[in-house]
Short mmCIF file of C-alpha atoms in Angstrom, two decimals:
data_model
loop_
_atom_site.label_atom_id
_atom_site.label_comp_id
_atom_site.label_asym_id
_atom_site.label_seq_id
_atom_site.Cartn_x
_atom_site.Cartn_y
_atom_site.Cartn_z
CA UNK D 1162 155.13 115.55 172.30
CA UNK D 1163 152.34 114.52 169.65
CA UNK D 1164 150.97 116.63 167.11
CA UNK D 1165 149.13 115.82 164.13
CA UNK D 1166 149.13 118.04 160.90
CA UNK D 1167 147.84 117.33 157.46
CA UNK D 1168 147.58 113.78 157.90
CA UNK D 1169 151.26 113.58 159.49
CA UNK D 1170 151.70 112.19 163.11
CA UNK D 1171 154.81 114.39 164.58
CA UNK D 1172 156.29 111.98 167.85
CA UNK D 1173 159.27 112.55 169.43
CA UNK D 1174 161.12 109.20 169.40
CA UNK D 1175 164.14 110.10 171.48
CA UNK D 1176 162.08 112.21 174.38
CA UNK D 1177 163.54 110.28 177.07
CA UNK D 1178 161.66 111.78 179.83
CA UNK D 1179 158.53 110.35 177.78
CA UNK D 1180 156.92 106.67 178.59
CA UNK D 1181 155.66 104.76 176.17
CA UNK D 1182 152.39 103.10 176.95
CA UNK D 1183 151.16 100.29 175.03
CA UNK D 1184 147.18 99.12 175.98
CA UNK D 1185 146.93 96.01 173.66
CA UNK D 1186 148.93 94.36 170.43
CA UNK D 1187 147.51 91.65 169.12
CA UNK D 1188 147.92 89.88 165.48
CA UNK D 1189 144.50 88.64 164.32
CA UNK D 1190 143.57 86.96 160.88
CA UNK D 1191 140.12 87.84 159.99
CA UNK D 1192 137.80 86.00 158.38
CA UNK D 1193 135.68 87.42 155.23
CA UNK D 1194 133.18 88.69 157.37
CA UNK D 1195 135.32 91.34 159.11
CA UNK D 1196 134.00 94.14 159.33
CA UNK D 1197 135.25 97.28 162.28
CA UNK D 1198 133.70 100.59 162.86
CA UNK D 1199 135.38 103.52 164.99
CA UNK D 1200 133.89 107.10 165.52
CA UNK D 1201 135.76 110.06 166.48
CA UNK D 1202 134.78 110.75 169.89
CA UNK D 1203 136.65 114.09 170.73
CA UNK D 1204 135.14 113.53 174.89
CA UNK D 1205 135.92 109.82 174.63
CA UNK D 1206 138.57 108.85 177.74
CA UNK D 1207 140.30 106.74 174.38
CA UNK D 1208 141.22 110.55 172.95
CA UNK D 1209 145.13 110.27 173.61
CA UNK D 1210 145.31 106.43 172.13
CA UNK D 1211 146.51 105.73 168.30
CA UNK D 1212 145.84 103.03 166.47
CA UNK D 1213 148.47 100.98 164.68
CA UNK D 1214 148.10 98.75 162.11
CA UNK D 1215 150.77 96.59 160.22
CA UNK D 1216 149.13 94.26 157.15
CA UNK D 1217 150.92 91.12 156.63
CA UNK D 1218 148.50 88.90 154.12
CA UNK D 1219 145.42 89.39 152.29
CA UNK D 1220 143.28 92.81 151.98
CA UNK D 1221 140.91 95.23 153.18
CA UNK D 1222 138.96 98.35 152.33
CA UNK D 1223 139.75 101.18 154.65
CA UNK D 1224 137.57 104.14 154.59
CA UNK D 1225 138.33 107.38 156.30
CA UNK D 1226 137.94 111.32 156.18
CA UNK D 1227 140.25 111.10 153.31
CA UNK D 1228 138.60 108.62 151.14
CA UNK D 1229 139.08 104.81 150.43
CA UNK D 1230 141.91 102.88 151.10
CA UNK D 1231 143.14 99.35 149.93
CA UNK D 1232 145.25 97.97 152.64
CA UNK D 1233 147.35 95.07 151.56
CA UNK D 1234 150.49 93.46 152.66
CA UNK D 1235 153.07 95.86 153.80
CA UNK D 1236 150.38 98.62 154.69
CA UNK D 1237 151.89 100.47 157.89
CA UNK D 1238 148.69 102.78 159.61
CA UNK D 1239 149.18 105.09 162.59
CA UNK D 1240 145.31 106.33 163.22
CA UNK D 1241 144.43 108.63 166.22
CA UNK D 1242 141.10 107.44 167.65
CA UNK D 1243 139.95 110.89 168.34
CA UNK D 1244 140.26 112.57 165.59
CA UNK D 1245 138.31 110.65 162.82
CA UNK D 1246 136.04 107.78 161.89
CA UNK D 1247 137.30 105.00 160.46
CA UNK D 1248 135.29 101.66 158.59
CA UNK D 1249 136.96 98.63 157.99
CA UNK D 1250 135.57 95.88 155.29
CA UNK D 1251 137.22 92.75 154.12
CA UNK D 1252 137.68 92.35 150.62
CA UNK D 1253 139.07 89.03 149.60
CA UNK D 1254 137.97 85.77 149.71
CA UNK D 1255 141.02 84.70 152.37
CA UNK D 1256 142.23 86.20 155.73
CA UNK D 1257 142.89 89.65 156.42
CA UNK D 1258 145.84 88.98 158.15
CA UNK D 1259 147.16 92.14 160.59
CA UNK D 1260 149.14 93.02 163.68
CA UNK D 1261 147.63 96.13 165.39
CA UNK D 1262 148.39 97.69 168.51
CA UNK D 1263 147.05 101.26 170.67
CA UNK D 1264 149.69 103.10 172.41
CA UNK D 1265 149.49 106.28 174.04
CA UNK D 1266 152.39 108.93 175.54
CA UNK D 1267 152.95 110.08 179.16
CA UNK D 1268 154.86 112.85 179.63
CA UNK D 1269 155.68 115.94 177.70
CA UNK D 1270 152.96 116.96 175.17
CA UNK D 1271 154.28 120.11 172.88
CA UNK D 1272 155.60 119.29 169.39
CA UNK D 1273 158.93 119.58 169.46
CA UNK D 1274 160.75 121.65 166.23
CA UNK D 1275 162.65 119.25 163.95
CA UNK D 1276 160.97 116.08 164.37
CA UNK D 1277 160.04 114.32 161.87
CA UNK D 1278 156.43 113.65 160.89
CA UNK D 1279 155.24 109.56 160.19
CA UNK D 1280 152.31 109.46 157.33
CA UNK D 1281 149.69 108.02 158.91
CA UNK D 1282 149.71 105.57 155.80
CA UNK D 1283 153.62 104.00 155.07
CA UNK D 1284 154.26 101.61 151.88
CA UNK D 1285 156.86 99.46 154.02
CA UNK D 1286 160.19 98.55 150.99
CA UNK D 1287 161.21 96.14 154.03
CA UNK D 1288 158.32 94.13 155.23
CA UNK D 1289 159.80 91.40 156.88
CA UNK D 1290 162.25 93.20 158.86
CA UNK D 1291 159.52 95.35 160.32
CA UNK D 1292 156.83 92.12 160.83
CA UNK D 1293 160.27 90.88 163.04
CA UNK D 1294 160.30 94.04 165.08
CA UNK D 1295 156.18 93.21 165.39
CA UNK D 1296 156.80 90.11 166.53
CA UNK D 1297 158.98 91.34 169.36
CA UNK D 1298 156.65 93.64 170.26
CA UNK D 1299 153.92 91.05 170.71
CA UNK D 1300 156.16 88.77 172.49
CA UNK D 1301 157.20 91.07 175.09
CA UNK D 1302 155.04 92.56 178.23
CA UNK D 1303 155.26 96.05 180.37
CA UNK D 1304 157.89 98.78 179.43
CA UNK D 1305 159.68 96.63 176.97
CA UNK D 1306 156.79 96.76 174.28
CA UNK D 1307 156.92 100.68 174.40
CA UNK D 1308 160.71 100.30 173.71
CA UNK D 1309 159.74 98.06 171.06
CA UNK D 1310 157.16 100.34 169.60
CA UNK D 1311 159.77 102.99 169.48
CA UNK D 1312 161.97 100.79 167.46
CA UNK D 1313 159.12 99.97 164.99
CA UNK D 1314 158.05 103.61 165.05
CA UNK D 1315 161.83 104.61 163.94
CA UNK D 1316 161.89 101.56 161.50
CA UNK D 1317 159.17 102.78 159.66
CA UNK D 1318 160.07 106.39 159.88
CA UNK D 1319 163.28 105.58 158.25
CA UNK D 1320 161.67 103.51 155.18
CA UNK D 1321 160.07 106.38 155.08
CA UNK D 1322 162.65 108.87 154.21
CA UNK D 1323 164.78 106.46 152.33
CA UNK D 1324 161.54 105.83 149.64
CA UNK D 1325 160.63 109.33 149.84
CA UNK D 1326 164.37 110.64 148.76
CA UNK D 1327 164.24 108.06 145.93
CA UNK D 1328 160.57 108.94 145.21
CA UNK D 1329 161.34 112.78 145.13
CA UNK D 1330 164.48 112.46 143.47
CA UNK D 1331 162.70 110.82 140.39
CA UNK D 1332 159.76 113.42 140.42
CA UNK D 1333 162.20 116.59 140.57
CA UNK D 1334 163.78 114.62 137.32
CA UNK D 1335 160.54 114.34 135.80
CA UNK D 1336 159.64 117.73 136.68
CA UNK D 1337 162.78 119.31 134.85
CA UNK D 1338 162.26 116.97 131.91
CA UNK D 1339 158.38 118.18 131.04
CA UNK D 1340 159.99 122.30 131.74
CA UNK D 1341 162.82 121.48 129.33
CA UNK D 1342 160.38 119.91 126.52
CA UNK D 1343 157.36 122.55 126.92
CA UNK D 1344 158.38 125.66 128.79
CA UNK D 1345 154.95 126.57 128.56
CA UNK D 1346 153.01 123.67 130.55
CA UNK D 1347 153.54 125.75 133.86
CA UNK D 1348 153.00 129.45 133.69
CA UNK D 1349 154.50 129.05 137.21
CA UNK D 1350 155.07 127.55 140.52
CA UNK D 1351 151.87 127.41 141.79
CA UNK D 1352 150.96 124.82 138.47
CA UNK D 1353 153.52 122.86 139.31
CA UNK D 1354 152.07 122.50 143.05
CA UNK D 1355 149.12 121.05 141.28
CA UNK D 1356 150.71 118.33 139.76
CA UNK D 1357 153.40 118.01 142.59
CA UNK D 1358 151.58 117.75 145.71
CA UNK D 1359 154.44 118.79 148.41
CA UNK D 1360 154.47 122.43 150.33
CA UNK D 1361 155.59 125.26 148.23
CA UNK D 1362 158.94 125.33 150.41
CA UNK D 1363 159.27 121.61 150.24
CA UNK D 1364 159.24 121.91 146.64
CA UNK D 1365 161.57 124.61 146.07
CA UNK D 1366 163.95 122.52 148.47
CA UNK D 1367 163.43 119.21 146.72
CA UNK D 1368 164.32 120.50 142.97
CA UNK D 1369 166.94 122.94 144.03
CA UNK D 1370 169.02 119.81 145.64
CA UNK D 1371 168.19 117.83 142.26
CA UNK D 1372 168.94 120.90 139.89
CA UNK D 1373 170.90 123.55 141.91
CA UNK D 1374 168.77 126.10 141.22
CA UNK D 1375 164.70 126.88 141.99
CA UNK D 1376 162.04 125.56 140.05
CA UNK D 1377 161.20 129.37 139.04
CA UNK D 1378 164.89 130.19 137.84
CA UNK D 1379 164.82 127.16 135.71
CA UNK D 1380 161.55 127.16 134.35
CA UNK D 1381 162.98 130.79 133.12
CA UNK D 1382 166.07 129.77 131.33
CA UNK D 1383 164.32 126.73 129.64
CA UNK D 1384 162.06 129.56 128.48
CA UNK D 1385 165.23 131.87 127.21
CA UNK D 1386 166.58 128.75 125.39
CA UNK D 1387 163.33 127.52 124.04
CA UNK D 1388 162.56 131.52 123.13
CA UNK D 1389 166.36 132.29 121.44
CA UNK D 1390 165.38 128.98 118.92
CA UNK D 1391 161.67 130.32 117.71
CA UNK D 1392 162.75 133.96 117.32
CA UNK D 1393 165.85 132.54 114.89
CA UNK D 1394 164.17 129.68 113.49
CA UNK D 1395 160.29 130.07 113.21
CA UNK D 1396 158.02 132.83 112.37
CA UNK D 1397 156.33 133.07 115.17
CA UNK D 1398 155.11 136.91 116.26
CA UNK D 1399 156.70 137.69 119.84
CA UNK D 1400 153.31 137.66 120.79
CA UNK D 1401 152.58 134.40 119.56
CA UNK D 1402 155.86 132.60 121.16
CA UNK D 1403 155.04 134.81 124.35
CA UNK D 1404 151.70 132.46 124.08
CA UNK D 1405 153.71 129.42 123.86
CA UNK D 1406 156.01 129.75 126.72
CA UNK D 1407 153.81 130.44 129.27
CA UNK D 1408 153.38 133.89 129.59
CA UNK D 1409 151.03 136.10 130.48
CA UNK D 1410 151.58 138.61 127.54
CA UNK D 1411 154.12 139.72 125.06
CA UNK D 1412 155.10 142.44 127.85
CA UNK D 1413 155.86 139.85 130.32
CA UNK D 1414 158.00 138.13 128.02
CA UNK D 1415 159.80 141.20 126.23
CA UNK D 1416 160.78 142.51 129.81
CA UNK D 1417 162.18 139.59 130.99
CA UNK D 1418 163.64 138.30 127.45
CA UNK D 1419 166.03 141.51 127.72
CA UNK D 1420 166.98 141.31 130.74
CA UNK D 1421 167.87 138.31 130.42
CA UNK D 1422 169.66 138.51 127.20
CA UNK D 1423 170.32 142.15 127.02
CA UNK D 1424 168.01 142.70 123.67
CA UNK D 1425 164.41 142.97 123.02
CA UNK D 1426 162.97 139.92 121.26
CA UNK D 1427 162.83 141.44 117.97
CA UNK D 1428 166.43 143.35 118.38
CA UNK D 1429 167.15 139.73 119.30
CA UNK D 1430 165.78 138.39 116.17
CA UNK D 1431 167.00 141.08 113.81
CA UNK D 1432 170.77 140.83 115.39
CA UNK D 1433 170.19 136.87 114.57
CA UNK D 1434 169.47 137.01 111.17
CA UNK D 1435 172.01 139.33 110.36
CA UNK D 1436 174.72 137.15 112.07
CA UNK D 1437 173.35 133.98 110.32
CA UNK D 1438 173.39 136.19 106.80
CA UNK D 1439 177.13 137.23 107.95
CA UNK D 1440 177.96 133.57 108.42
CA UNK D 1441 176.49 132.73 104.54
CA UNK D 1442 178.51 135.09 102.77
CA UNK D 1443 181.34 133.87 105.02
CA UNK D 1444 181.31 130.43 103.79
#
């Protein structure tokens, strides 16, 4: 029903057999000398409560496992009590202004395949529409603020994947751009991973639906193109334009230069200069 996995809190929204169970939800403004403190407690009786947090004015420094956080207006937190320590400290000279709630889940408890995970920090694009939904919440009593909280939880979850398609979209355009200007700033997929910090599947997924093919089969025929111009234009020793596309050796290259082309680089280069010679007398 709940699972948590690299910082991504996987809930079932639509479980119907599940109840929602919300223990408090207040809205506080806190004064400069806010401070909170929570310790994970894995034998605590809190273990199966989360911690939500909507910021709607002023700001905060948030520090947990993974480093510091500025929390400012539109902040959206989803923080299971159990599983880490967490240290609040106001940081402006106004109110810290925030709605926060704990909820837990009664019912079914495996993670269910296909649901999709909630960070457990959201950059809300529609603030005011989900500070409404908040509002609701805090108005109502019993059952009705879990069904609330399910609504918030899906609001969120869908300004979620509506920023991250956008958000993807322009990095998988970015990504193509730097392979088609230097072919050899990635020797591979694993150095784009370090720049581009999704799974190696999500990746592949992500700039195959931008470009239609893989992020390996295009870094390849940027590499062809870029490697066709230097052998006709510059020159560059195989070896050296081996060196400036990426790869590992002049092998490497030579290997997959012919199969790709059906010549070796230097039968490539020969055939090119006798075709641009042809072309001269032509003229």
């Amino acid at each position: 029903m709940i699972n948590v996995v690299n910082n991504m809190l996987y809930i079932d929204i639509d479980r119907p057999e599940v109840e929602w169970v919300v223990g408090a939800a207040v809205q506080e403004s806190c004064a400069p000398s806010w401070r909170w403190d929570h310790k994970a407690d894995l034998a605590s009786p809190r273990t199966s409560w989360i911690l939500v947090w909507l910021v709607q004015g002023g700001s905060a420094t948030l520090q947990t496992g993974a480093g510091d956080l500025t929390m400012k207006r539109g902040d959206f937190m989803v923080m299971p009590l159990a599983r880490a320590s967490y240290h609040g400290r106001h940081t402006s000279e106004g109110l810290f202004v925030l709605s926060w709630l704990l909820f837990g889940l009664q019912g079914v408890r495996e993670p269910i395949d296909g649901v999709l995970g909630l960070p457990f920090r959201s950059v809300l694009t529609d603030i005011a529409f989900a500070e409404r939904i908040m509002a609701r919440l805090l108005a109502s009593s019993g059952g009705l603020q879990g069904q609330w909280l399910r609504v918030l939880l899906d609001e969120v979850r869908r300004q979620n994947m509506v920023h991250g398609h956008s958000e993807a979209g322009a990095q998988m355009h970015e990504l193509g751009d730097q392979i088609q200007a230097n072919p050899g700033r990635y020797r591979g997929l694993n150095d784009m991973l370090k720049e581009y910090h999704y799974s190696k599947d999500h990746l592949i997924r992500l700039f195959r639906a931008h470009h239609g093919v893989t992020p390996g089969e295009f870094l390849i025929r940027a590499r062809m193109d870029s490697a066709r111009g230097l052998l006709m234009a510059s020159g560059f020793s195989v070896k050296q334009i081996a060196a400036q596309l990426g790869y590992a050796d002049a092998f490497c290259f030579s290997r997959q230069f012919k199969i790709r082309t059906g010549h070796s680089p230097s039968a490539f280069r020969v055939f090119a200069s006798q075709s641009c010679g042809e072309e001269s007398r032509g003229s």
